[in-house]
Amino acid sequence: MKNRKAKILLARRNGPGVWQWVRLSNRRMGLMKYYGMMDCGFCKKPSAAQNRWKNHLRTKGE
């Protein structure tokens, strides 16, 4: 990862057995265990354009 902020967040330590959602970017989050490794993949929020399209379809009745 080249993102400096993400590296700082990933370097943060937690207590044993603690899981924490770490924000990697504006739309992406990862689940981190106490030893600093990513587990359980990522959670990714849709982009603003995708949200606008979803809202457009919902208001048009499709």
GROMACS .gro file of C-alpha atoms in nm:
model
   62
    1MET     CA    1   0.000   0.000   0.000
    2LYS     CA    2   0.143   0.337  -0.099
    3ASN     CA    3  -0.110   0.542   0.094
    4ARG     CA    4   0.073   0.697   0.391
    5LYS     CA    5  -0.242   0.746   0.596
    6ALA     CA    6  -0.342   0.381   0.549
    7LYS     CA    7   0.001   0.265   0.662
    8ILE     CA    8  -0.027   0.474   0.978
    9LEU     CA    9  -0.372   0.333   1.052
   10LEU     CA   10  -0.256  -0.024   0.991
   11ALA     CA   11   0.040   0.022   1.224
   12ARG     CA   12  -0.191   0.100   1.515
   13ARG     CA   13  -0.206  -0.183   1.772
   14ASN     CA   14  -0.508  -0.315   1.959
   15GLY     CA   15  -0.550  -0.542   2.259
   16PRO     CA   16  -0.537  -0.922   2.212
   17GLY     CA   17  -0.840  -1.064   2.035
   18VAL     CA   18  -0.977  -0.724   1.936
   19TRP     CA   19  -1.107  -0.667   1.585
   20GLN     CA   20  -1.124  -0.318   1.443
   21TRP     CA   21  -1.252  -0.164   1.121
   22VAL     CA   22  -0.971   0.048   0.977
   23ARG     CA   23  -1.043   0.316   0.720
   24LEU     CA   24  -0.806   0.271   0.426
   25SER     CA   25  -0.951   0.536   0.199
   26ASN     CA   26  -1.265   0.741   0.163
   27ARG     CA   27  -1.468   0.441   0.040
   28ARG     CA   28  -1.273   0.137   0.156
   29MET     CA   29  -1.243  -0.023   0.500
   30GLY     CA   30  -1.060  -0.333   0.622
   31LEU     CA   31  -1.102  -0.555   0.926
   32MET     CA   32  -0.781  -0.571   1.131
   33LYS     CA   33  -0.680  -0.806   1.413
   34TYR     CA   34  -0.461  -0.704   1.705
   35TYR     CA   35  -0.138  -0.829   1.543
   36GLY     CA   36  -0.176  -0.580   1.259
   37MET     CA   37  -0.278  -0.808   0.970
   38MET     CA   38  -0.589  -0.768   0.760
   39ASP     CA   39  -0.849  -1.043   0.789
   40CYS     CA   40  -1.198  -1.097   0.650
   41GLY     CA   41  -1.146  -0.887   0.338
   42PHE     CA   42  -1.271  -0.538   0.275
   43CYS     CA   43  -1.590  -0.337   0.291
   44LYS     CA   44  -1.628  -0.101  -0.004
   45LYS     CA   45  -1.885   0.178  -0.025
   46PRO     CA   46  -2.030   0.261  -0.367
   47SER     CA   47  -1.913   0.574  -0.544
   48ALA     CA   48  -2.121   0.891  -0.564
   49ALA     CA   49  -2.201   0.818  -0.929
   50GLN     CA   50  -2.334   0.474  -0.839
   51ASN     CA   51  -2.548   0.626  -0.563
   52ARG     CA   52  -2.692   0.885  -0.803
   53TRP     CA   53  -2.782   0.611  -1.054
   54LYS     CA   54  -2.943   0.399  -0.781
   55ASN     CA   55  -3.149   0.695  -0.658
   56HIS     CA   56  -3.247   0.784  -1.014
   57LEU     CA   57  -3.383   0.434  -1.077
   58ARG     CA   58  -3.564   0.430  -0.743
   59THR     CA   59  -3.744   0.762  -0.808
   60LYS     CA   60  -3.838   0.665  -1.164
   61GLY     CA   61  -4.019   0.352  -1.042
   62GLU     CA   62  -3.801   0.094  -1.210
   0.00000   0.00000   0.00000
